Coordinates of C-alpha atoms in Angstrom, one line a residue:
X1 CA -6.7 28.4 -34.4
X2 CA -4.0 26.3 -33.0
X3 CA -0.8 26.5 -34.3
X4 CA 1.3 23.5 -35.9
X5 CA 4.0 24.6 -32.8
X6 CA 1.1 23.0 -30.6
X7 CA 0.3 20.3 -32.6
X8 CA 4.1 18.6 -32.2
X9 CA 4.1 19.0 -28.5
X10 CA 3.6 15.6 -26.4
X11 CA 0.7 15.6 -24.8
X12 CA 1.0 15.4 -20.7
X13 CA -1.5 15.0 -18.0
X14 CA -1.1 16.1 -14.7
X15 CA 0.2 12.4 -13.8
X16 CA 2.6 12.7 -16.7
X17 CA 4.1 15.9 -15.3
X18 CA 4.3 14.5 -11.9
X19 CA 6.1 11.5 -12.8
X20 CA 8.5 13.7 -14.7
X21 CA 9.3 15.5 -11.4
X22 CA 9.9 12.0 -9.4
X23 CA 11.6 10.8 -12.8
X24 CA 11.9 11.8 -16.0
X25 CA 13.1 8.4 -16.9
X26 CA 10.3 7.0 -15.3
X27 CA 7.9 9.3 -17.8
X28 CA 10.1 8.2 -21.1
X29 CA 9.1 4.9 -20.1
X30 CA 5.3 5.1 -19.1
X31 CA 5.5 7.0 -22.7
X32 CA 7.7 4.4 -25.0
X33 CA 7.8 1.1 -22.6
X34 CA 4.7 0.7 -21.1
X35 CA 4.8 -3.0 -21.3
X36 CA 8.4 -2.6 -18.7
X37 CA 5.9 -1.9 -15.9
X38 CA 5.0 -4.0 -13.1
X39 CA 2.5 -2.7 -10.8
X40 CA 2.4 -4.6 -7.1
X41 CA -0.8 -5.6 -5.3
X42 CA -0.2 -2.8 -2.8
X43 CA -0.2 -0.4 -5.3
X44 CA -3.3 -1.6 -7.1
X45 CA -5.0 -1.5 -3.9
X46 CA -3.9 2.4 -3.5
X47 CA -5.5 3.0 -7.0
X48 CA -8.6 1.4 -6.2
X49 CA -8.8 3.5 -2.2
X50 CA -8.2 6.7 -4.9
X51 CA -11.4 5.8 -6.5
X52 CA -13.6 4.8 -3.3
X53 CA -12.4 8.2 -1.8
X54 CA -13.2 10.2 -5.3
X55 CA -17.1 8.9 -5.0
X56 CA -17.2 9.5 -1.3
X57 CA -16.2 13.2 -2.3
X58 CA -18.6 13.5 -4.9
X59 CA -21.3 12.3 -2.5
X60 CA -20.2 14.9 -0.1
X61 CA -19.9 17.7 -2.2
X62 CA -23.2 16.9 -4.4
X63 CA -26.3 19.0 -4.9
X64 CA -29.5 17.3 -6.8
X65 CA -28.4 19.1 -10.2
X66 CA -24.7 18.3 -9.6
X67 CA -23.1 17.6 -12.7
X68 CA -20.1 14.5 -13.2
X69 CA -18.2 14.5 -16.7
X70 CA -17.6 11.1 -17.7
X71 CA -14.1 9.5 -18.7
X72 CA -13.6 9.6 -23.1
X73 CA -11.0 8.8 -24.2
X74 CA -11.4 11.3 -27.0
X75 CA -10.0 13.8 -23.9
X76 CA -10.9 17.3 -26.1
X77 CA -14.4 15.9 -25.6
X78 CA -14.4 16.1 -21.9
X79 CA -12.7 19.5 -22.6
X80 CA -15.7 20.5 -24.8
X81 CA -18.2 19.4 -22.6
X82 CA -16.5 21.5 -19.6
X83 CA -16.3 24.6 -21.6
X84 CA -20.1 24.0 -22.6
X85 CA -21.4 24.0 -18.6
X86 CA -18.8 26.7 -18.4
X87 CA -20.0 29.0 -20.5
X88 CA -23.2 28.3 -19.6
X89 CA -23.5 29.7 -16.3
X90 CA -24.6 26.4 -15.0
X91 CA -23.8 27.1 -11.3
X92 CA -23.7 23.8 -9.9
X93 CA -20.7 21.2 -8.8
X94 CA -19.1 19.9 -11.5
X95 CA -16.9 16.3 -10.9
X96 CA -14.3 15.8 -13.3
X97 CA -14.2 19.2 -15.0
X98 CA -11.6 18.7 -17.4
X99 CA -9.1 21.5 -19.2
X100 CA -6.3 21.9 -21.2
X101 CA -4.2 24.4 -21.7
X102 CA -0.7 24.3 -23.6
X103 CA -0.9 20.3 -24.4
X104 CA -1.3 19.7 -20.9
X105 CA -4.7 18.3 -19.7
X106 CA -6.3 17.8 -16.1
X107 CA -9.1 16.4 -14.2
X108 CA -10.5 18.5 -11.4
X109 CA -12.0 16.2 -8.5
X110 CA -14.5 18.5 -7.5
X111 CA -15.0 22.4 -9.2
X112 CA -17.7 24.5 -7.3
X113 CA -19.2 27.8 -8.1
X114 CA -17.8 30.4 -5.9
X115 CA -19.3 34.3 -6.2
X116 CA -18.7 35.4 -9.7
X117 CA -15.9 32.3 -10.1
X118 CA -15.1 28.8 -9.0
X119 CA -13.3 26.9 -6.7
X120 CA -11.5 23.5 -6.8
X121 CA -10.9 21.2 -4.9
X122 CA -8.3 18.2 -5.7
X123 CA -9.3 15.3 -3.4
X124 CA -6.4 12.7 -1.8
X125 CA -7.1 9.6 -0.3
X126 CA -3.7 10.8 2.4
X127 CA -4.5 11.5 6.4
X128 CA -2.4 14.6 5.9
X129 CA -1.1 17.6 3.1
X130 CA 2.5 16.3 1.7
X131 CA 5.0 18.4 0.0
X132 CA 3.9 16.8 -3.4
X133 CA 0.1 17.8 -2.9
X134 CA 1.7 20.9 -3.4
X135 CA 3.0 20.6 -6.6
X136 CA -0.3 18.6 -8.0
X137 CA -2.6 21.3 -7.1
X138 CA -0.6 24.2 -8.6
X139 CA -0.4 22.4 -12.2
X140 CA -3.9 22.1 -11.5
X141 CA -4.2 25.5 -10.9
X142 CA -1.8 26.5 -13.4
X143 CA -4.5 24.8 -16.3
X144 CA -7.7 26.4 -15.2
X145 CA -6.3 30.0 -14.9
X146 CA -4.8 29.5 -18.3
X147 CA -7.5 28.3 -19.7
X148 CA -9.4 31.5 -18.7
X149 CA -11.5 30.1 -15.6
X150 CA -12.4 32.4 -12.4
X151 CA -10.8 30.3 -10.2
X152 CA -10.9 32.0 -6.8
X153 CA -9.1 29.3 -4.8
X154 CA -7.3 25.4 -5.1
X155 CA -7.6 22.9 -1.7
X156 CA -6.8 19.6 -0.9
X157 CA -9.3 18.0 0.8
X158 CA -7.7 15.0 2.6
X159 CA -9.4 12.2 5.4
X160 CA -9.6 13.0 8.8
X161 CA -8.7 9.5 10.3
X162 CA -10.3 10.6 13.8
X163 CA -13.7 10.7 11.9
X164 CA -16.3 7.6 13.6
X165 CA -18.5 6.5 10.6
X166 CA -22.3 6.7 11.9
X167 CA -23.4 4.8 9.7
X168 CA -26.4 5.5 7.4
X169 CA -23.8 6.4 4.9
X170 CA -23.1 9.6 6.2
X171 CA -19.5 10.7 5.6
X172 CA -20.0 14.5 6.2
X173 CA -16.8 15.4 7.9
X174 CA -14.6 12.3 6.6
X175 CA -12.2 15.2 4.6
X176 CA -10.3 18.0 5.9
X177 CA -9.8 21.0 3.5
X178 CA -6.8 22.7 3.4
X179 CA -6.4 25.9 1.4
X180 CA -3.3 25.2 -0.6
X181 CA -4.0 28.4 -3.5
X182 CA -1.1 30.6 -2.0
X183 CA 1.4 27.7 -1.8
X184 CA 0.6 26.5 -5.2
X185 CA 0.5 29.7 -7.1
X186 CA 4.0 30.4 -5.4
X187 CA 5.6 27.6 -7.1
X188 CA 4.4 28.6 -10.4
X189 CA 7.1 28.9 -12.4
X190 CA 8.9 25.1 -11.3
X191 CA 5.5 24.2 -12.9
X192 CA 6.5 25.6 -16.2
X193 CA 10.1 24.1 -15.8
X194 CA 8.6 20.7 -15.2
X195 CA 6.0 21.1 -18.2
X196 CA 9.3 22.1 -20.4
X197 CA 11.5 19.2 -19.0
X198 CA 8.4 16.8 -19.4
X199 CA 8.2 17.2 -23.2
X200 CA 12.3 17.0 -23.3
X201 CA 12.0 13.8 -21.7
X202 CA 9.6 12.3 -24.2
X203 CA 10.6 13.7 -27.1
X204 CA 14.2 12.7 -26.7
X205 CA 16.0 9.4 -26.1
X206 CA 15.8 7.7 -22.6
X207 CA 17.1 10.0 -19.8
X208 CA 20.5 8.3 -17.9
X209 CA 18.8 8.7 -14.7
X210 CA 20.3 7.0 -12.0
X211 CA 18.8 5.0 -9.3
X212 CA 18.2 6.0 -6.2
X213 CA 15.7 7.2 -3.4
X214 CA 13.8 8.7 -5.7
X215 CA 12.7 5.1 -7.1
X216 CA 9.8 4.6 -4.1
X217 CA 9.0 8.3 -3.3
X218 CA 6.5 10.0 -2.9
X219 CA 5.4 6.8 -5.3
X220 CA 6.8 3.1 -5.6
X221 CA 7.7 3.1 -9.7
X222 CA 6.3 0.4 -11.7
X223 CA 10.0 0.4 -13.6
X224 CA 12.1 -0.7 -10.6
X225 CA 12.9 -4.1 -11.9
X226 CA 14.0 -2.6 -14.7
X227 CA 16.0 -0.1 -13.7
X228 CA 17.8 -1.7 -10.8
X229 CA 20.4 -4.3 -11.8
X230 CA 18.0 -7.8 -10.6
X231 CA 19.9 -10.2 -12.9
X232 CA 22.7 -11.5 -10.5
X233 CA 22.1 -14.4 -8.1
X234 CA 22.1 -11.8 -5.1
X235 CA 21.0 -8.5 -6.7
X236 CA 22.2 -5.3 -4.8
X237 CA 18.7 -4.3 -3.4
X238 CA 19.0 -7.6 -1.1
X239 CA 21.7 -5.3 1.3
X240 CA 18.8 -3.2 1.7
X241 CA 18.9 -0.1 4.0
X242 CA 18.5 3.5 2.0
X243 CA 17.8 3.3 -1.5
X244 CA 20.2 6.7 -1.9
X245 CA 23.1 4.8 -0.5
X246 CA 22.3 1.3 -2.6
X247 CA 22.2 3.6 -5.6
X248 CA 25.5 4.5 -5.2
X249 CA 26.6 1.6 -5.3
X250 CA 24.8 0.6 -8.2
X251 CA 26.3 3.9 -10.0
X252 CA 29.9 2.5 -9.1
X253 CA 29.2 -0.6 -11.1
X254 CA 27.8 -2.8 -8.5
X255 CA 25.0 -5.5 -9.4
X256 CA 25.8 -8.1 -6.9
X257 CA 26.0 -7.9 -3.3
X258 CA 29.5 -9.4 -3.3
X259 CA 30.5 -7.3 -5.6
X260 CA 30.6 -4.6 -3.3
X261 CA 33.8 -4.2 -1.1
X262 CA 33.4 -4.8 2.1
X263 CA 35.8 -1.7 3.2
X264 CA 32.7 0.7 1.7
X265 CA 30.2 -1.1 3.7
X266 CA 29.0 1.2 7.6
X267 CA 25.7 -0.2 8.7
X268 CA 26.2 -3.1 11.3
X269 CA 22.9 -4.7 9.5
X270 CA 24.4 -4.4 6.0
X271 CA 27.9 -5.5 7.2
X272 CA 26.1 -9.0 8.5
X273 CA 24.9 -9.3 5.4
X274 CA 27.5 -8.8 2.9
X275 CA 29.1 -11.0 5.2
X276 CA 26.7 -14.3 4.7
X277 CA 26.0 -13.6 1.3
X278 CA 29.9 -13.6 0.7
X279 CA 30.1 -17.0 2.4
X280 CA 27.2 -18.7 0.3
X281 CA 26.1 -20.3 3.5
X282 CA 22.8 -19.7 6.5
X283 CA 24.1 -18.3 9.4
X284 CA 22.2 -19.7 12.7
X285 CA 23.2 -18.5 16.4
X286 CA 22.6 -21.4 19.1
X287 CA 20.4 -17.9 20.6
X288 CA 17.3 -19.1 18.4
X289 CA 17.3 -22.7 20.2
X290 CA 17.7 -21.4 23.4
X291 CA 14.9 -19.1 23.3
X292 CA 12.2 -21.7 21.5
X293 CA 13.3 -24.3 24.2
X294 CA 12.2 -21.7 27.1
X295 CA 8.5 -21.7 25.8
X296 CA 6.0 -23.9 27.3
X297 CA 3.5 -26.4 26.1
X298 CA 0.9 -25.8 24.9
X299 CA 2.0 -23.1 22.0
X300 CA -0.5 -21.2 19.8
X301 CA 0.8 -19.9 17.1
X302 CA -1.4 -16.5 16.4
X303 CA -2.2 -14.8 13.2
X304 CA -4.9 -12.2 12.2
X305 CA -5.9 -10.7 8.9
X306 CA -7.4 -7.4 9.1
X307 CA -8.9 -4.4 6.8
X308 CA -8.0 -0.5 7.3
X309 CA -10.6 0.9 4.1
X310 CA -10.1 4.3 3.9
X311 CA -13.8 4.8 3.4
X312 CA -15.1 2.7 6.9
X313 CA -18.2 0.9 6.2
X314 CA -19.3 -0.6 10.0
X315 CA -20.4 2.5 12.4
X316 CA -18.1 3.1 15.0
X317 CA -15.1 2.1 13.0
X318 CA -12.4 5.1 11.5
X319 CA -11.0 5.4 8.0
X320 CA -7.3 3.3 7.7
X321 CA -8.2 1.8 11.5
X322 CA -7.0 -1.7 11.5
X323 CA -10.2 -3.9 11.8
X324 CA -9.7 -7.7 12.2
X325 CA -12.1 -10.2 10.3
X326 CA -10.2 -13.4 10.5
X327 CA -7.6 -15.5 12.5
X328 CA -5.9 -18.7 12.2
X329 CA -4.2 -20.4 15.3
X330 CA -2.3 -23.9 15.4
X331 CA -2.3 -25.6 18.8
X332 CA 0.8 -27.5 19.8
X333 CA 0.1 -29.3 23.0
X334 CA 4.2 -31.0 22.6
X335 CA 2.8 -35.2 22.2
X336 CA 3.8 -34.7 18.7
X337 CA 6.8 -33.8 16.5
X338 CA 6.5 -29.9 16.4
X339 CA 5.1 -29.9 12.8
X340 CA 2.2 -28.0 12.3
X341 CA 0.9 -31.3 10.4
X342 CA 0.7 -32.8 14.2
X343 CA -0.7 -29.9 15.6
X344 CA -4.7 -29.0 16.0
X345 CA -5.9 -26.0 14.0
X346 CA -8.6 -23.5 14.7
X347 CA -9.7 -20.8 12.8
X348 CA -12.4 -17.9 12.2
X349 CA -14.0 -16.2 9.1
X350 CA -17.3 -14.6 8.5
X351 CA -17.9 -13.6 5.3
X352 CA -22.1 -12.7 6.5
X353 CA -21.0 -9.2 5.7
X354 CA -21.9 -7.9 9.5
X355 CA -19.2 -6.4 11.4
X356 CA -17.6 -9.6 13.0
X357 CA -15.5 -8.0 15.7
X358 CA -17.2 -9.1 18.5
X359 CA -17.4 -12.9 17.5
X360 CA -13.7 -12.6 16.5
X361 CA -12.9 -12.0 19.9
X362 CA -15.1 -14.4 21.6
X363 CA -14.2 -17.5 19.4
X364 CA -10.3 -15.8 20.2
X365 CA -10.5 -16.0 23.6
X366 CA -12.3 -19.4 23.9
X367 CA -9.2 -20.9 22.0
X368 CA -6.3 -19.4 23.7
X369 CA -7.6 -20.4 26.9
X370 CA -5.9 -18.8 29.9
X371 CA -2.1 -20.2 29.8
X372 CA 0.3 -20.8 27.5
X373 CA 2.7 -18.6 25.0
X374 CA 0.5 -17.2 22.3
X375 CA 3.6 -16.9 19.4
X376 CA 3.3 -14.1 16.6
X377 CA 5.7 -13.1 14.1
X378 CA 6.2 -9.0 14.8
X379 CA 4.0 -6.7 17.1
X380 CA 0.7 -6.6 15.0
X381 CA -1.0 -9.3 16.8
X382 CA -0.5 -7.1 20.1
X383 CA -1.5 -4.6 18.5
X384 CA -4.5 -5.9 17.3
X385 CA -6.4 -7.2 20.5
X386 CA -5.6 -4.3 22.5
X387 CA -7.5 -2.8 20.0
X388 CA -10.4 -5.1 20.6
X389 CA -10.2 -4.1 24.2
X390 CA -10.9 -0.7 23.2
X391 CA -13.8 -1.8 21.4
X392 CA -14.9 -4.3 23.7
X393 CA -14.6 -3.3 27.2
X394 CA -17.1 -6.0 28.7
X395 CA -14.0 -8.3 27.4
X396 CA -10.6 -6.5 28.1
X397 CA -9.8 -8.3 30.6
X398 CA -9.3 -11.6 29.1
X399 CA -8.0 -10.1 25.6
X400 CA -6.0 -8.3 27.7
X401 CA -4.0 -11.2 29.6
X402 CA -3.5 -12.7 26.6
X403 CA -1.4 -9.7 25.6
X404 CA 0.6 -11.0 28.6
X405 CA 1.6 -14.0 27.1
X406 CA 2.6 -13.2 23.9
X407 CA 5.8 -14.2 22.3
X408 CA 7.5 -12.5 19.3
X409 CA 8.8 -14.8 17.1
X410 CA 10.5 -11.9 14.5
X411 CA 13.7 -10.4 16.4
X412 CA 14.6 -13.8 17.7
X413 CA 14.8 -15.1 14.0
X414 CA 16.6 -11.5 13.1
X415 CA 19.2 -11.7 15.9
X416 CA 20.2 -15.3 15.6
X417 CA 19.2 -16.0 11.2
X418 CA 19.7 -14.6 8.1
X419 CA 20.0 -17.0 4.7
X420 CA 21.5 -15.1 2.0
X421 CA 18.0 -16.2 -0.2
X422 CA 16.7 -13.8 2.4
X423 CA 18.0 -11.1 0.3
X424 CA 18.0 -8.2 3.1
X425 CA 14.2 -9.5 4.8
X426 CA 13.3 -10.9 7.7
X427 CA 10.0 -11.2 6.9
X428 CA 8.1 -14.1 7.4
X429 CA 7.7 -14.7 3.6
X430 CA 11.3 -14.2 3.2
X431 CA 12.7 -16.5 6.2
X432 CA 10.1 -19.5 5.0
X433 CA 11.5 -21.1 2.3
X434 CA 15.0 -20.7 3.5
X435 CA 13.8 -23.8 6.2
X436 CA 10.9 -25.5 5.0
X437 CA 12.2 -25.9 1.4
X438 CA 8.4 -27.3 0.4
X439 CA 6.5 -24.3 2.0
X440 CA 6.6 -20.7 -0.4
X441 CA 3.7 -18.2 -0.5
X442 CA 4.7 -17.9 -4.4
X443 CA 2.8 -21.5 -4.3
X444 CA -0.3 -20.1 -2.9
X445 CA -3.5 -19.5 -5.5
X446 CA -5.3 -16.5 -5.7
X447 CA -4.3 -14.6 -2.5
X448 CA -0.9 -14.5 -1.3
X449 CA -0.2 -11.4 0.6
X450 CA -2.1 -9.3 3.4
X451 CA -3.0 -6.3 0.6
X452 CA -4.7 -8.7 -1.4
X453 CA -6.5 -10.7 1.8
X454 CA -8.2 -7.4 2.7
X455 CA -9.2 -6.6 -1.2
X456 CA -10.5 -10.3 -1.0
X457 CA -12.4 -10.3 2.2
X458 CA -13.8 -7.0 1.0
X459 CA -15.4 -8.2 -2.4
X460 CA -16.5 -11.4 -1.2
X461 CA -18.5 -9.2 1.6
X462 CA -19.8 -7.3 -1.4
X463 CA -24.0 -7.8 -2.1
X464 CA -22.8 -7.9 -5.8
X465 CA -20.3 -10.9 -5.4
X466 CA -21.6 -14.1 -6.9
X467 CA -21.7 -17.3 -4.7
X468 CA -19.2 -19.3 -7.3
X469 CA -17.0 -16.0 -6.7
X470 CA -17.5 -16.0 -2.8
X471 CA -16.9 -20.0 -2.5
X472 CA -13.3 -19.0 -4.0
X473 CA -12.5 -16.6 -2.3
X474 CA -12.9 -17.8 1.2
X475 CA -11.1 -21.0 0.3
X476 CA -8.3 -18.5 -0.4
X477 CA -8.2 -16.4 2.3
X478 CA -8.4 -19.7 5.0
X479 CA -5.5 -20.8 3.0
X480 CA -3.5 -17.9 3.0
X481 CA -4.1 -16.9 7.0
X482 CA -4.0 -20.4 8.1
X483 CA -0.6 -20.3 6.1
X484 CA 0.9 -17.9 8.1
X485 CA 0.3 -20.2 11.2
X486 CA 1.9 -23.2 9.6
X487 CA 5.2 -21.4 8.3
X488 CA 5.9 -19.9 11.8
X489 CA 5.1 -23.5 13.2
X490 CA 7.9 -24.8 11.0
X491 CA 10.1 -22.3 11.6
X492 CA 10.2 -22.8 15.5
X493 CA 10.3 -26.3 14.3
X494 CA 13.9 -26.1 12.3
X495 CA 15.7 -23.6 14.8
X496 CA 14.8 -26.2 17.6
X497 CA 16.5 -28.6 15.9
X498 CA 19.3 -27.0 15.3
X499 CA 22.4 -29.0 17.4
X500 CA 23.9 -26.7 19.8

């Protein structure tokens, strides 16, 4: 029988206690103010790699009579129907086992007979064990031995990012297991601690927790906009550099950046920007101009968009390798005014659903031609076609001379700009609007950031899309990448005009 003591306690999953660790602030409010949260595109794109890497496990660890318990949201249910196999002696691999023990409820990933018990497995969609794996598998552990299960052993089984997909859909050897049973049973009793502290913060009024570098790890919270102070004209994020140290200043009463004195202010980074912000004006070196003017005609301004799926679906390709799919490039040949609305545009997509790597390239080095700066905004570009020289030997050569010529556009704008709109970033999204007033990715339909280009150019790949679906989609991801080649065509475009 369960006692009326059990009934009042709040019930927790393992996700619930976990965020209590990182927060337990953060847990009053996933409890009481749910509708607070704001989940970015990044981290809905984490969620859905969880899930990919979850049926890739299940495929792995399957046998013809494996067994999967389905999501109820009538959770003693999935508790039942657990037990039931349990007690059964049904030796097979069960998905989603589900227990409870002491109001607190779990999900195994993957339980497997084991001799005369069982082992578990909790499943991560990480290239390596963190500290907090730890902690997740022993409440996990803590559960099933509670609840009276065998269990012989806990590991994390993580992906192996050296693994080459043969295709076929064979992922045997895509996740590493690590044996994490001692670790986690050694850290039993902070799991009771947390468990008691999770309830405490539920139960009671909101925890004064303040902010700090705890607000992004081991997870970005969905609260932060609530929590931090965002309501001045130039909140105190906007200084950026270590959360800790911006949390400080937020817990000495601090909401605006020129709030804070400049006396408490070390980092040469932070300092320049207090500085500008103070003033209320741009700050442009004559450096910028001088650099731009020292580039030669004709200019191609680069950009690529490319997918890392943890779960690699073209053989030969590794889980999280960056794989481009699509590239935009404006051509300025200097006859007109240095707008990108004067300039020629090239571009390449393939949405077939075959690997287009090789194509890519091809179309890429027909464009760029042999001379000429090729200008990007940060290393990735470089990055990127040296890793199509791996791939394609037959053509390193001329991918690789175009390395030769490539001009980073990012630490000239860093060493010689900052806008106090800018609010701490340099990236290109950031620097944009602060020149080309009439140019903002917030402007942009559907698909306005590299997360959600990759999400997009994988479903509209997808057998299942629709062709209304797949029409829309490519019209947003040409926009959004030949986007990127317009703003840092305008931005070249205002430092050159600056007067020295």
């Amino acid at each position: 029988m369960i006692s009326s003591m059990a009934t009042r306690k709040p019930f927790l999953s393992k996700s619930r206690v976990i965020s209590a660790w990182q927060c337990p602030r953060k847990l009053y409010l996933e409890k009481h103010r749910p509708e607070l949260a704001e989940v970015s595109a990044q981290t809905e794109s984490l969620f859905a790699t969880g899930h990919q890497v979850g049926a890739i496990a299940q495929q792995i660890y399957a046998s013809a009579d494996a067994v999967a318990i389905p999501f109820n949201r009538r959770m003693h249910l999935m508790v039942q129907e657990t037990k039931r196999l349990i007690d059964a002696d049904l030796r097979v691999p069960i998905f989603e086992a589900t227990f409870q023990y002491d109001g607190v409820l779990i999900r195994v990933d993957v339980l497997l007979p084991d001799d005369d018990g069982w082992r578990a497995i909790e499943v991560k969609a990480s290239t390596s064990v963190k500290d907090y794996h730890v902690l997740d598998c022993a409440i996990q552990d803590w559960v099933m031995r509670h609840a009276n299960l065998p269990l012989t052993s806990i590991s994390l089984a993580h992906i192996d990012n050296q693994f080459v997909y043969p295709g076929e859909h064979k992922y045997d050897g895509i996740l590493t297991e690590v044996d994490l049973t001692q670790e986690a049973r050694a850290v039993e009793p902070t799991v009771e601690a947390l468990v008691h502290s999770a309830r405490e913060a539920i139960a009671g009024a909101m925890p004064n927790v303040a902010v700090g570098a705890h607000c992004s790890k081991p997870y970005e919270c969905q609260f932060l906009k609530f929590c931090w102070p965002t309501e001045s004209e130039y909140p105190i994020a906007g200084l950026g550099g270590s959360k800790a140290k911006l949390g400080e200043y937020v817990a000495s009463g601090y909401t605006d950046i020129r709030d804070v004195p400049a006396s408490r202010i070390t980092a040469e980074t932070q300092t320049r920007i207090h500085r500008v912000t103070q003033s209320g004006e741009a700050e442009i070196l004559s450096g910028a101009r001088e650099a731009l003017a020292k580039l030669a005609y004709p200019r191609y301004y680069l950009d690529f968009e490319t997918i890392a799926p943890a779960v690699p679906f073209w053989p030969g390709t590794r889980p999280y390798a960056a794989v481009p799919v699509q590239w935009s490039c404006h051509i300025d040949d200097g006859e007109g005014d240095g707008s990108y609305a004067t300039m020629r545009h090239e571009e390449f997509l393939d949405l077939s659903g075959d690997p287009p790597m090789r194509s890519l390239a091809e179309n890429l080095i027909q464009c760029l031609g042999t001379s000429g700066p090729v200008i990007m905004y940060t290393n990735y570009e470089e990055r990127v076609i040296i890793g199509l020289a791996e791939m394609f030997p037959d053509l390193a050569e001329a991918l690789l001379s175009i390395t030769h010529r490539l001009f980073d556009l990012h630490p000239v704008v860093k060493a010689n700009y900052y806008h106090p709109r800018m609010l701490g970033s340099w990236s290109i999204k950031a620097v944009l609007p602060t020149v080309a007033a009439d140019l903002d990715y917030a402007s942009l339909e559907g698909i306005k950031e590299g997360a959600a280009a990759s999400d997009g150019y994988i479903e509209a790949i997808s057998p299942t899309v629709t062709p209304e679906r797949k029409a829309e989609l490519e019209a947003q991801l040409l926009r959004y990448c030949r986007f990127d080649t317009e703003a840092m065509a305008e931005i070249v475009r205002a430092f050159s005009l600056v007067e020295g």
